[in-house]
Coordinates of N, CA, C and O in Angstrom, one line a residue:
M224 N -7.0 28.1 -41.6 CA -7.5 29.2 -40.7 C -7.5 28.5 -39.3 O -7.9 27.4 -39.1
L225 N -7.0 29.2 -38.3 CA -6.9 28.8 -36.9 C -7.6 29.8 -36.0 O -7.4 31.0 -36.1
F226 N -8.5 29.3 -35.2 CA -9.2 30.1 -34.2 C -8.7 29.7 -32.8 O -8.7 28.5 -32.5
V227 N -8.4 30.6 -32.0 CA -8.0 30.3 -30.6 C -8.9 31.1 -29.7 O -9.0 32.3 -29.9
N228 N -9.5 30.5 -28.7 CA -10.4 31.2 -27.8 C -9.7 31.2 -26.5 O -9.4 30.2 -25.9
C229 N -9.4 32.4 -26.0 CA -8.8 32.5 -24.7 C -9.8 33.2 -23.8 O -10.4 34.1 -24.1
S230 N -9.9 32.6 -22.6 CA -10.8 33.2 -21.6 C -10.1 33.3 -20.3 O -9.0 32.8 -20.1
K231 N -10.8 34.0 -19.4 CA -10.2 34.3 -18.1 C -9.9 32.9 -17.4 O -8.9 32.8 -16.7
D232 N -10.7 31.9 -17.7 CA -10.5 30.6 -17.0 C -9.3 29.9 -17.5 O -8.8 29.0 -16.9
D233 N -8.7 30.3 -18.7 CA -7.5 29.6 -19.2 C -6.3 29.8 -18.2 O -5.4 29.1 -18.3
D234 N -6.4 30.9 -17.4 CA -5.3 31.2 -16.5 C -5.4 30.4 -15.2 O -4.4 30.4 -14.4
D235 N -6.5 29.7 -14.9 CA -6.7 29.0 -13.7 C -5.8 27.7 -13.8 O -6.0 26.9 -14.7
Q236 N -4.9 27.6 -12.9 CA -4.1 26.4 -12.8 C -3.6 26.2 -11.4 O -3.4 27.1 -10.7
V237 N -3.3 24.9 -11.1 CA -2.7 24.7 -9.8 C -1.3 25.0 -9.9 O -0.6 24.6 -10.8
I238 N -0.8 25.9 -9.0 CA 0.6 26.3 -9.1 C 1.4 25.8 -7.9 O 2.6 25.9 -7.9
E239 N 0.7 25.3 -6.9 CA 1.4 24.8 -5.7 C 0.7 23.7 -5.0 O -0.5 23.7 -4.9
Q240 N 1.4 22.7 -4.7 CA 0.9 21.5 -3.9 C 1.8 21.4 -2.7 O 3.0 21.6 -2.8
E241 N 1.2 20.9 -1.6 CA 2.0 20.6 -0.4 C 1.5 19.3 0.2 O 0.2 19.1 0.3
I242 N 2.4 18.5 0.7 CA 2.0 17.3 1.5 C 2.8 17.2 2.7 O 4.1 17.3 2.6
V243 N 2.2 17.0 3.9 CA 2.9 16.9 5.1 C 2.2 15.9 6.0 O 1.0 15.6 5.9
F244 N 2.9 15.4 7.0 CA 2.3 14.6 8.1 C 1.9 15.7 9.2 O 2.7 16.6 9.5
I245 N 0.7 15.5 9.8 CA 0.3 16.4 10.9 C -0.3 15.6 12.0 O -0.6 14.4 11.9
N246 N -0.4 16.2 13.2 CA -1.2 15.7 14.3 C -2.7 15.8 13.9 O -3.0 16.6 13.1
S247 N -3.5 15.0 14.6 CA -4.9 15.0 14.2 C -5.6 16.3 14.5 O -6.6 16.6 13.9
D248 N -5.0 17.2 15.3 CA -5.5 18.5 15.5 C -5.1 19.5 14.5 O -5.5 20.7 14.5
G249 N -4.3 19.1 13.5 CA -4.0 19.9 12.3 C -2.6 20.6 12.5 O -2.1 21.2 11.5
T250 N -1.9 20.4 13.6 CA -0.6 21.0 13.8 C 0.5 20.1 13.2 O 0.3 18.9 13.1
L251 N 1.5 20.8 12.7 CA 2.6 20.0 12.1 C 3.3 19.1 13.2 O 3.3 19.5 14.4
I252 N 3.8 18.0 12.8 CA 4.5 17.1 13.8 C 5.9 17.7 13.9 O 6.6 17.9 13.0
G253 N 6.3 17.9 15.2 CA 7.6 18.5 15.5 C 8.6 17.4 15.6 O 8.4 16.3 15.2
D254 N 9.8 17.8 16.1 CA 10.9 16.9 16.2 C 10.8 16.0 17.5 O 11.7 15.2 17.8
G255 N 9.8 16.2 18.3 CA 9.7 15.5 19.6 C 9.2 14.0 19.3 O 9.1 13.6 18.2
C256 N 9.0 13.4 20.4 CA 8.6 12.0 20.4 C 7.1 11.9 19.8 O 6.3 12.7 20.1
L257 N 6.9 10.8 19.1 CA 5.6 10.5 18.6 C 4.9 9.5 19.6 O 5.6 8.6 20.0
D258 N 3.7 9.8 19.9 CA 3.0 8.9 20.8 C 2.1 7.9 20.1 O 1.2 8.4 19.3
P259 N 2.4 6.6 20.2 CA 1.5 5.7 19.5 C 0.0 5.8 19.8 O -0.8 5.3 19.1
K260 N -0.3 6.4 20.9 CA -1.7 6.6 21.3 C -2.4 7.7 20.6 O -3.6 7.8 20.5
N261 N -1.6 8.7 20.0 CA -2.1 9.8 19.3 C -2.5 9.4 17.9 O -2.1 8.4 17.4
E262 N -3.4 10.2 17.3 CA -3.8 10.0 15.9 C -3.1 11.0 15.0 O -2.9 12.2 15.4
Y263 N -2.8 10.6 13.8 CA -2.0 11.4 12.9 C -2.7 11.4 11.5 O -3.6 10.6 11.3
A264 N -2.3 12.3 10.7 CA -2.9 12.4 9.3 C -1.9 12.9 8.3 O -0.8 13.4 8.6
V265 N -2.3 12.7 7.0 CA -1.6 13.3 5.9 C -2.4 14.5 5.5 O -3.6 14.5 5.4
Q266 N -1.7 15.7 5.3 CA -2.4 16.9 4.9 C -1.9 17.3 3.5 O -0.7 17.4 3.3
I267 N -2.9 17.4 2.6 CA -2.6 17.8 1.2 C -3.3 19.1 0.9 O -4.4 19.3 1.2
T268 N -2.5 20.1 0.4 CA -3.0 21.4 0.1 C -2.7 21.8 -1.3 O -1.6 21.5 -1.8
I269 N -3.7 22.3 -2.0 CA -3.4 22.9 -3.3 C -3.8 24.3 -3.4 O -4.8 24.8 -2.7
K270 N -3.0 25.1 -4.1 CA -3.2 26.5 -4.2 C -3.2 26.8 -5.7 O -2.6 26.1 -6.5
S271 N -3.8 27.9 -6.1 CA -3.8 28.3 -7.5 C -3.5 29.8 -7.7 O -3.6 30.5 -6.7
N272 N -3.2 30.2 -8.9 CA -3.0 31.6 -9.2 C -4.3 32.3 -9.4 O -4.3 33.5 -9.7
S273 N -5.4 31.7 -9.2 CA -6.7 32.3 -9.2 C -7.5 31.9 -7.9 O -7.0 31.1 -7.1
E274 N -8.7 32.3 -7.8 CA -9.5 31.9 -6.6 C -10.3 30.6 -6.8 O -11.0 30.2 -5.9
K275 N -10.2 29.9 -7.9 CA -11.0 28.7 -8.1 C -10.2 27.8 -9.1 O -9.3 28.1 -9.8
L276 N -10.7 26.5 -9.1 CA -10.2 25.5 -10.0 C -11.2 25.5 -11.2 O -12.4 25.7 -11.0
R277 N -10.6 25.3 -12.4 CA -11.5 25.3 -13.6 C -12.2 23.9 -13.7 O -13.2 23.7 -14.3
S278 N -11.6 22.9 -13.1 CA -12.1 21.5 -13.0 C -11.6 20.8 -11.8 O -10.7 21.4 -11.1
Q279 N -12.1 19.7 -11.5 CA -11.6 19.0 -10.3 C -10.1 18.6 -10.5 O -9.7 18.3 -11.7
E280 N -9.4 18.5 -9.5 CA -8.0 18.2 -9.5 C -7.8 16.9 -8.7 O -8.2 16.8 -7.5
V281 N -7.2 15.8 -9.3 CA -6.9 14.6 -8.6 C -5.5 14.5 -8.3 O -4.6 14.7 -9.2
I282 N -5.2 14.4 -7.0 CA -3.8 14.3 -6.6 C -3.5 12.8 -6.2 O -4.2 12.3 -5.3
N283 N -2.6 12.2 -6.9 CA -2.2 10.8 -6.5 C -1.0 10.9 -5.6 O 0.0 11.7 -5.9
Y284 N -1.0 10.2 -4.5 CA 0.1 10.2 -3.6 C 0.3 8.8 -3.0 O -0.6 7.9 -3.1
T285 N 1.5 8.6 -2.4 CA 1.8 7.3 -1.8 C 2.1 7.5 -0.3 O 2.6 8.5 0.1
V286 N 1.7 6.5 0.4 CA 2.0 6.4 1.9 C 2.7 5.1 2.0 O 2.1 4.0 1.8
N287 N 4.0 5.1 2.3 CA 4.8 3.9 2.5 C 4.6 3.0 1.3 O 4.5 1.7 1.4
G288 N 4.6 3.5 0.1 CA 4.6 2.8 -1.2 C 3.2 2.4 -1.6 O 3.0 1.9 -2.7
N289 N 2.1 2.6 -0.8 CA 0.8 2.3 -1.2 C 0.1 3.5 -1.9 O 0.2 4.6 -1.3
L290 N -0.5 3.3 -3.0 CA -1.0 4.4 -3.8 C -2.4 4.8 -3.4 O -3.3 3.9 -3.2
Y291 N -2.7 6.1 -3.2 CA -4.0 6.7 -2.9 C -4.2 7.9 -3.8 O -3.3 8.4 -4.4
S292 N -5.4 8.3 -3.8 CA -5.7 9.6 -4.5 C -6.8 10.4 -3.8 O -7.6 9.8 -3.0
V293 N -6.7 11.6 -4.0 CA -7.7 12.5 -3.3 C -8.2 13.5 -4.4 O -7.3 14.0 -5.2
T294 N -9.5 13.8 -4.5 CA -10.0 14.7 -5.5 C -10.4 16.0 -4.8 O -11.1 16.1 -3.8
F295 N -9.9 17.1 -5.4 CA -10.2 18.5 -5.0 C -11.2 19.1 -6.0 O -11.0 19.0 -7.2
T296 N -12.3 19.6 -5.5 CA -13.3 20.3 -6.3 C -13.2 21.8 -6.1 O -13.8 22.6 -6.8
E297 N -12.4 22.2 -5.1 CA -12.1 23.6 -4.8 C -10.7 23.6 -4.2 O -10.2 22.6 -3.7
L298 N -10.1 24.8 -4.2 CA -8.8 25.0 -3.6 C -8.9 24.8 -2.1 O -9.9 25.0 -1.5
G299 N -7.8 24.4 -1.5 CA -7.8 24.3 -0.1 C -7.0 23.1 0.4 O -6.0 22.6 -0.3
T300 N -7.4 22.6 1.6 CA -6.6 21.5 2.3 C -7.5 20.4 2.6 O -8.7 20.5 3.0
K301 N -7.0 19.2 2.4 CA -7.7 17.9 2.9 C -6.8 17.2 3.9 O -5.6 17.2 3.7
K302 N -7.4 16.7 4.9 CA -6.7 15.9 5.9 C -7.2 14.5 5.9 O -8.4 14.2 6.0
I303 N -6.3 13.5 5.7 CA -6.6 12.1 5.6 C -5.9 11.4 6.7 O -4.7 11.4 6.8
P304 N -6.7 10.7 7.6 CA -6.1 9.9 8.7 C -5.1 8.9 8.1 O -5.2 8.3 7.1
V305 N -4.0 8.7 8.9 CA -3.0 7.7 8.5 C -2.5 6.9 9.8 O -2.5 7.4 10.9
N306 N -2.2 5.7 9.5 CA -1.6 4.8 10.6 C -0.1 4.6 10.2 O 0.2 4.1 9.2
F307 N 0.7 5.0 11.2 CA 2.2 4.8 10.9 C 2.6 3.4 11.1 O 2.0 2.6 11.9
I308 N 3.6 3.0 10.4 CA 4.3 1.7 10.6 C 5.5 2.0 11.4 O 6.0 3.1 11.5
G309 N 6.0 1.0 12.1 CA 7.3 1.1 12.9 C 8.4 1.4 11.9 O 8.5 0.6 10.9
G310 N 9.2 2.4 12.1 CA 10.3 2.7 11.3 C 10.0 4.0 10.5 O 9.2 4.8 10.9
T311 N 10.6 4.1 9.3 CA 10.5 5.3 8.5 C 9.2 5.2 7.7 O 8.9 4.2 7.0
N312 N 8.4 6.3 7.8 CA 7.2 6.4 7.0 C 7.4 7.5 6.0 O 8.0 8.6 6.3
I313 N 7.0 7.3 4.7 CA 7.2 8.2 3.6 C 5.9 8.5 2.9 O 5.2 7.6 2.5
I314 N 5.6 9.8 2.7 CA 4.5 10.2 1.8 C 5.1 10.9 0.7 O 6.1 11.7 0.8
Q315 N 4.5 10.8 -0.5 CA 5.0 11.5 -1.7 C 3.9 11.7 -2.7 O 3.0 10.8 -2.9
V316 N 3.9 12.9 -3.3 CA 3.0 13.1 -4.4 C 3.6 12.5 -5.6 O 4.7 12.7 -5.9
V317 N 2.8 11.7 -6.3 CA 3.3 10.9 -7.5 C 3.7 11.9 -8.6 O 3.1 12.9 -8.8
N318 N 4.8 11.5 -9.2 CA 5.4 12.3 -10.3 C 5.7 13.8 -9.9 O 5.6 14.7 -10.7
S319 N 6.2 13.9 -8.7 CA 6.7 15.2 -8.2 C 7.9 15.0 -7.3 O 8.2 13.8 -6.9
D320 N 8.5 16.0 -6.8 CA 9.6 16.0 -5.9 C 9.0 16.2 -4.4 O 9.8 16.3 -3.5
L321 N 7.7 16.3 -4.3 CA 7.1 16.5 -3.0 C 7.1 15.2 -2.2 O 6.5 14.3 -2.5
E322 N 7.9 15.3 -1.1 CA 8.0 14.1 -0.3 C 8.3 14.5 1.2 O 8.9 15.5 1.4
W323 N 7.8 13.7 2.1 CA 8.0 13.9 3.5 C 8.2 12.6 4.2 O 7.5 11.6 3.9
S324 N 9.3 12.5 5.0 CA 9.5 11.2 5.7 C 9.6 11.5 7.2 O 9.9 12.6 7.7
L325 N 9.2 10.5 8.0 CA 9.1 10.6 9.4 C 9.4 9.2 10.1 O 8.9 8.2 9.6
Y326 N 10.2 9.2 11.1 CA 10.6 8.0 11.8 C 9.6 7.8 12.9 O 9.4 8.7 13.8
F327 N 8.9 6.7 13.0 CA 8.0 6.3 14.0 C 8.6 5.1 14.8 O 8.8 4.1 14.2
P328 N 8.9 5.3 16.1 CA 9.5 4.2 16.8 C 8.6 2.9 16.9 O 7.4 3.0 17.1
S329 N 9.2 1.8 16.7 CA 8.5 0.5 16.8 C 8.3 0.3 18.3 O 9.0 0.8 19.1
Q330 N 7.3 -0.6 18.6 CA 7.2 -1.0 20.0 C 8.4 -1.6 20.4 O 9.0 -2.5 19.7
G331 N 8.9 -1.3 21.6 CA 10.1 -1.9 22.0 C 11.3 -1.0 21.8 O 12.4 -1.1 22.4
D332 N 11.2 0.0 20.9 CA 12.3 1.0 20.7 C 12.3 1.8 22.0 O 11.3 2.2 22.5
F333 N 13.5 2.2 22.4 CA 13.6 3.0 23.6 C 14.8 3.9 23.5 O 15.7 3.7 22.7
E334 N 14.8 4.9 24.3 CA 15.9 5.9 24.3 C 16.5 5.9 25.7 O 15.8 6.0 26.7
L335 N 17.8 5.7 25.8 CA 18.5 5.7 27.1 C 18.6 7.1 27.6 O 19.2 7.9 26.9
V336 N 18.1 7.4 28.8 CA 18.1 8.7 29.3 C 19.0 8.6 30.6 O 18.8 7.8 31.5
E337 N 20.1 9.4 30.6 CA 21.0 9.4 31.8 C 20.8 10.6 32.6 O 20.5 11.6 32.2

């Protein structure tokens, strides 16, 4: 004999995750120049097909190959400060195709303007 209990909470699941680099004010970083004096962050967002999570959700992600994790107890967005390295910076959600890369000029990099 098999008993299966289905409840409304069984439908709660994370159906979308997003990870991006942002300016410290929360706006997306555009294609313009990055200012080494400005502050930047990683923004991670999770959404669900319901209005709540049935349990906490841990998102593992890497910044330039270094592993970090963030725990969500509710749906929404978390902003985590980040320090860029000179060259290409990459963030990625572990075990997913979610990835974002950004080139940050090293000190001494310059652009010739004519």
